mmCIF file of C-alpha atoms in Angstrom:
data_model
loop_
_atom_site.group_PDB
_atom_site.id
_atom_site.type_symbol
_atom_site.label_atom_id
_atom_site.label_comp_id
_atom_site.label_asym_id
_atom_site.label_seq_id
_atom_site.Cartn_x
_atom_site.Cartn_y
_atom_site.Cartn_z
ATOM 1 C CA MET A 1 64.125 44.552 -51.344
ATOM 2 C CA ASP A 2 64.669 41.432 -49.227
ATOM 3 C CA ILE A 3 63.578 42.154 -45.685
ATOM 4 C CA ARG A 4 66.447 40.022 -44.414
ATOM 5 C CA ASN A 5 68.833 42.575 -45.928
ATOM 6 C CA LEU A 6 67.022 45.369 -44.072
ATOM 7 C CA ALA A 7 67.450 43.478 -40.798
ATOM 8 C CA GLU A 8 71.170 42.908 -41.468
ATOM 9 C CA SER A 9 71.912 46.438 -42.662
ATOM 10 C CA ILE A 10 70.197 48.568 -40.011
ATOM 11 C CA GLY A 11 69.673 46.039 -37.166
ATOM 12 C CA TYR A 12 67.782 47.270 -34.099
ATOM 13 C CA PRO A 13 66.085 50.313 -35.705
ATOM 14 C CA ALA A 14 64.450 47.958 -38.303
ATOM 15 C CA ALA A 15 62.533 46.233 -35.452
ATOM 16 C CA ALA A 16 60.710 49.515 -34.772
ATOM 17 C CA LEU A 17 60.758 51.095 -38.204
ATOM 18 C CA GLY A 18 58.727 48.540 -40.127
ATOM 19 C CA ILE A 19 55.747 48.379 -37.784
ATOM 20 C CA LEU A 20 55.959 52.159 -37.115
ATOM 21 C CA VAL A 21 55.438 52.788 -40.834
ATOM 22 C CA GLU A 22 52.625 50.218 -41.148
ATOM 23 C CA SER A 23 50.778 51.399 -38.003
ATOM 24 C CA THR A 24 50.532 54.922 -39.429
ATOM 25 C CA GLY A 25 48.265 53.617 -42.204
ATOM 26 C CA ILE A 26 50.874 53.031 -44.909
ATOM 27 C CA PRO A 27 50.848 49.495 -46.344
ATOM 28 C CA PHE A 28 54.224 48.034 -45.354
ATOM 29 C CA PRO A 29 55.271 44.533 -44.102
ATOM 30 C CA GLY A 30 55.796 45.595 -40.503
ATOM 31 C CA GLU A 31 55.164 42.161 -39.059
ATOM 32 C CA LEU A 32 57.564 40.526 -41.487
ATOM 33 C CA THR A 33 60.211 43.146 -40.686
ATOM 34 C CA LEU A 34 59.978 42.395 -36.984
ATOM 35 C CA VAL A 35 60.167 38.668 -37.646
ATOM 36 C CA ALA A 36 63.206 39.185 -39.860
ATOM 37 C CA VAL A 37 65.044 41.218 -37.213
ATOM 38 C CA ALA A 38 64.060 38.643 -34.555
ATOM 39 C CA ALA A 39 65.390 35.847 -36.791
ATOM 40 C CA TYR A 40 68.639 37.867 -37.129
ATOM 41 C CA ALA A 41 68.699 37.972 -33.300
ATOM 42 C CA GLY A 42 68.082 34.204 -33.270
ATOM 43 C CA ALA A 43 71.253 33.796 -35.325
ATOM 44 C CA GLY A 44 73.136 35.485 -32.492
ATOM 45 C CA HIS A 45 73.563 38.980 -33.949
ATOM 46 C CA LEU A 46 71.191 41.012 -31.781
ATOM 47 C CA ASN A 47 69.580 40.895 -28.360
ATOM 48 C CA ILE A 48 66.046 39.511 -28.748
ATOM 49 C CA VAL A 49 64.663 41.409 -25.658
ATOM 50 C CA LEU A 50 65.708 44.719 -27.188
ATOM 51 C CA VAL A 51 64.243 43.698 -30.555
ATOM 52 C CA ILE A 52 60.874 42.938 -28.908
ATOM 53 C CA VAL A 53 60.886 46.168 -26.913
ATOM 54 C CA LEU A 54 61.684 48.245 -30.032
ATOM 55 C CA GLY A 55 58.986 46.372 -32.008
ATOM 56 C CA ALA A 56 56.354 47.205 -29.372
ATOM 57 C CA ALA A 57 57.573 50.809 -29.189
ATOM 58 C CA GLY A 58 57.442 51.181 -32.978
ATOM 59 C CA ALA A 59 53.877 49.728 -32.971
ATOM 60 C CA ILE A 60 52.744 52.135 -30.262
ATOM 61 C CA VAL A 61 54.339 55.265 -31.768
ATOM 62 C CA GLY A 62 53.144 54.373 -35.264
ATOM 63 C CA GLY A 63 49.626 53.871 -33.890
ATOM 64 C CA ASP A 64 49.783 57.262 -32.231
ATOM 65 C CA VAL A 65 50.835 58.894 -35.531
ATOM 66 C CA GLY A 66 48.025 57.097 -37.336
ATOM 67 C CA TYR A 67 45.519 58.228 -34.677
ATOM 68 C CA LEU A 68 46.645 61.882 -34.957
ATOM 69 C CA VAL A 69 46.494 61.816 -38.786
ATOM 70 C CA GLY A 70 42.896 60.406 -38.565
ATOM 71 C CA HIS A 71 41.940 62.856 -35.854
ATOM 72 C CA ARG A 72 43.263 65.891 -37.769
ATOM 73 C CA GLY A 73 42.242 64.794 -41.224
ATOM 74 C CA GLY A 74 38.842 63.347 -40.265
ATOM 75 C CA ARG A 75 36.519 61.633 -42.686
ATOM 76 C CA PRO A 76 37.577 63.691 -45.751
ATOM 77 C CA PHE A 77 41.106 62.452 -45.350
ATOM 78 C CA ILE A 78 40.009 58.803 -45.048
ATOM 79 C CA GLU A 79 37.820 59.190 -48.223
ATOM 80 C CA ARG A 80 40.771 60.595 -50.141
ATOM 81 C CA LEU A 81 42.994 57.766 -48.836
ATOM 82 C CA LEU A 82 40.498 55.125 -49.806
ATOM 83 C CA SER A 83 40.174 56.558 -53.297
ATOM 84 C CA VAL A 84 44.003 56.504 -53.681
ATOM 85 C CA PHE A 85 43.948 52.753 -52.937
ATOM 86 C CA ARG A 86 40.839 52.349 -55.180
ATOM 87 C CA LEU A 87 38.704 51.127 -52.328
ATOM 88 C CA ASP A 88 34.974 51.581 -52.180
ATOM 89 C CA VAL A 89 34.067 54.623 -50.010
ATOM 90 C CA SER A 90 30.389 53.544 -49.744
ATOM 91 C CA HIS A 91 31.152 51.190 -46.882
ATOM 92 C CA LEU A 92 32.844 53.878 -44.815
ATOM 93 C CA ALA A 93 29.691 54.695 -42.764
ATOM 94 C CA GLN A 94 29.305 51.012 -41.796
ATOM 95 C CA ALA A 95 32.976 50.837 -40.803
ATOM 96 C CA GLU A 96 32.497 53.975 -38.665
ATOM 97 C CA MET A 97 29.433 52.508 -36.958
ATOM 98 C CA PHE A 98 31.294 49.217 -36.311
ATOM 99 C CA PHE A 99 34.288 51.137 -34.920
ATOM 100 C CA ALA A 100 32.119 53.322 -32.691
ATOM 101 C CA HIS A 101 30.736 50.236 -31.033
ATOM 102 C CA HIS A 102 33.772 47.955 -31.138
ATOM 103 C CA GLY A 103 36.720 50.376 -31.400
ATOM 104 C CA ASP A 104 38.617 49.210 -28.306
ATOM 105 C CA LYS A 105 38.444 45.558 -29.289
ATOM 106 C CA THR A 106 39.408 46.482 -32.840
ATOM 107 C CA ILE A 107 42.531 48.292 -31.613
ATOM 108 C CA LEU A 108 43.420 45.382 -29.347
ATOM 109 C CA VAL A 109 42.856 42.534 -31.836
ATOM 110 C CA GLY A 110 43.732 44.601 -34.904
ATOM 111 C CA ARG A 111 47.468 44.227 -34.174
ATOM 112 C CA PHE A 112 47.232 40.552 -35.177
ATOM 113 C CA VAL A 113 45.161 41.055 -38.329
ATOM 114 C CA VAL A 114 46.799 41.907 -41.631
ATOM 115 C CA GLY A 115 45.243 45.032 -43.147
ATOM 116 C CA LEU A 116 43.327 45.974 -39.999
ATOM 117 C CA ARG A 117 46.597 46.796 -38.287
ATOM 118 C CA SER A 118 47.270 49.538 -40.840
ATOM 119 C CA TRP A 119 43.769 51.148 -40.646
ATOM 120 C CA ALA A 120 42.638 50.717 -37.012
ATOM 121 C CA SER A 121 44.565 53.698 -35.642
ATOM 122 C CA LEU A 122 43.343 55.988 -38.455
ATOM 123 C CA PHE A 123 39.728 55.008 -37.795
ATOM 124 C CA ALA A 124 40.207 55.556 -34.038
ATOM 125 C CA GLY A 125 41.303 59.157 -34.774
ATOM 126 C CA VAL A 126 38.484 59.762 -37.217
ATOM 127 C CA ALA A 127 35.953 58.281 -34.731
ATOM 128 C CA ARG A 128 37.357 60.689 -32.086
ATOM 129 C CA MET A 129 38.096 57.851 -29.651
ATOM 130 C CA PRO A 130 39.529 59.390 -26.450
ATOM 131 C CA PHE A 131 43.278 59.337 -26.819
ATOM 132 C CA GLY A 132 43.906 57.824 -23.328
ATOM 133 C CA ARG A 133 41.572 54.935 -24.104
ATOM 134 C CA PHE A 134 43.119 54.450 -27.546
ATOM 135 C CA GLN A 135 46.617 54.446 -25.988
ATOM 136 C CA LEU A 136 45.609 51.831 -23.389
ATOM 137 C CA TYR A 137 44.311 49.414 -25.993
ATOM 138 C CA SER A 138 47.116 50.166 -28.360
ATOM 139 C CA VAL A 139 49.688 49.220 -25.686
ATOM 140 C CA LEU A 140 47.705 46.131 -24.680
ATOM 141 C CA GLY A 141 47.704 45.033 -28.304
ATOM 142 C CA ALA A 142 51.227 46.027 -29.293
ATOM 143 C CA VAL A 143 53.124 44.323 -26.429
ATOM 144 C CA PRO A 144 51.733 40.798 -26.968
ATOM 145 C CA TRP A 145 52.020 41.269 -30.707
ATOM 146 C CA ALA A 146 55.732 42.176 -30.426
ATOM 147 C CA ILE A 147 56.396 39.311 -28.015
ATOM 148 C CA THR A 148 54.587 36.795 -30.236
ATOM 149 C CA TRP A 149 56.270 37.635 -33.496
ATOM 150 C CA GLY A 150 59.587 38.345 -31.843
ATOM 151 C CA VAL A 151 59.650 34.874 -30.327
ATOM 152 C CA VAL A 152 58.464 33.278 -33.544
ATOM 153 C CA GLY A 153 61.213 34.986 -35.547
ATOM 154 C CA TYR A 154 63.820 34.119 -32.850
ATOM 155 C CA LEU A 155 62.878 30.408 -32.729
ATOM 156 C CA LEU A 156 62.607 30.000 -36.496
ATOM 157 C CA GLY A 157 65.451 32.300 -37.385
ATOM 158 C CA HIS A 158 67.552 29.576 -39.002
ATOM 159 C CA ASN A 159 64.772 28.291 -41.278
ATOM 160 C CA TRP A 160 63.527 31.099 -43.487
ATOM 161 C CA PRO A 161 61.160 29.021 -45.797
ATOM 162 C CA LEU A 162 59.434 27.673 -42.739
ATOM 163 C CA LEU A 163 59.277 31.149 -41.232
ATOM 164 C CA MET A 164 57.618 32.474 -44.407
ATOM 165 C CA THR A 165 55.027 29.712 -44.359
ATOM 166 C CA VAL A 166 54.146 30.433 -40.744
ATOM 167 C CA MET A 167 53.838 34.172 -41.470
ATOM 168 C CA LYS A 168 51.547 33.680 -44.462
ATOM 169 C CA THR A 169 49.358 31.166 -42.515
ATOM 170 C CA ALA A 170 49.027 33.485 -39.541
ATOM 171 C CA GLY A 171 48.174 36.412 -41.806
ATOM 172 C CA TYR A 172 45.462 34.430 -43.632
ATOM 173 C CA ALA A 173 44.157 33.106 -40.313
ATOM 174 C CA GLY A 174 43.836 36.636 -38.990
ATOM 175 C CA VAL A 175 41.903 37.729 -42.040
ATOM 176 C CA ALA A 176 39.652 34.606 -41.786
ATOM 177 C CA ILE A 177 38.909 35.356 -38.109
ATOM 178 C CA LEU A 178 38.025 38.947 -38.925
ATOM 179 C CA VAL A 179 35.645 37.876 -41.721
ATOM 180 C CA VAL A 180 33.964 35.314 -39.510
ATOM 181 C CA ALA A 181 33.568 37.897 -36.689
ATOM 182 C CA VAL A 182 32.014 40.494 -39.034
ATOM 183 C CA VAL A 183 29.592 37.911 -40.504
ATOM 184 C CA ILE A 184 28.516 36.742 -36.997
ATOM 185 C CA PHE A 185 28.091 40.410 -35.907
ATOM 186 C CA LEU A 186 25.932 41.184 -38.965
ATOM 187 C CA VAL A 187 23.785 38.046 -38.538
ATOM 188 C CA LEU A 188 23.204 38.786 -34.835
ATOM 189 C CA ARG A 189 22.410 42.439 -35.594
ATOM 190 C CA ARG A 190 19.912 41.406 -38.276
ATOM 191 C CA ARG A 191 18.224 38.959 -35.890
ATOM 192 C CA ALA A 192 18.061 41.611 -33.153
ATOM 193 C CA SER A 193 16.361 44.058 -35.495
ATOM 194 C CA ARG A 194 13.584 41.634 -36.418
ATOM 195 C CA PRO A 195 10.268 42.082 -34.531
#
């Protein structure tokens, strides 16, 4: 399905729906959906402020659902989920340790990183992060995320090929930043553990 058709057919609800689904832990192009709806607003069909507000609300509510699923299902649920996606369960303990130490930053920055956005809320629930703290960082990440991609979609709304290039580059850049951060963290941890 072309995401532009989704934006045209259901309008405002699409701004919240895509990221709501993705933030619960289900792989879905939530970012691209928000950009498509914002681009539709840029063409004069919708109010961009309302699109951004709905995008942020969808991200927050979806994150809350993901958190509750992780909190209720715990580690056994995550293990089953990883096996469904054929991902290696052996690194789960390392991910939990990382999240225990850097959970709030992960929630905050995770909004801008493809892949991490889908899993951060689930891990917050599994790690039993206090819900109030999770909610604070979820809001602090969701609002700038919605503003950023809403404005990008709005400004580039008339040039879909350029918009797709920007989205792919930003997604790859987010993944690259995450990989570099993890490598730096592991190197620093190894140096700190040496006598």
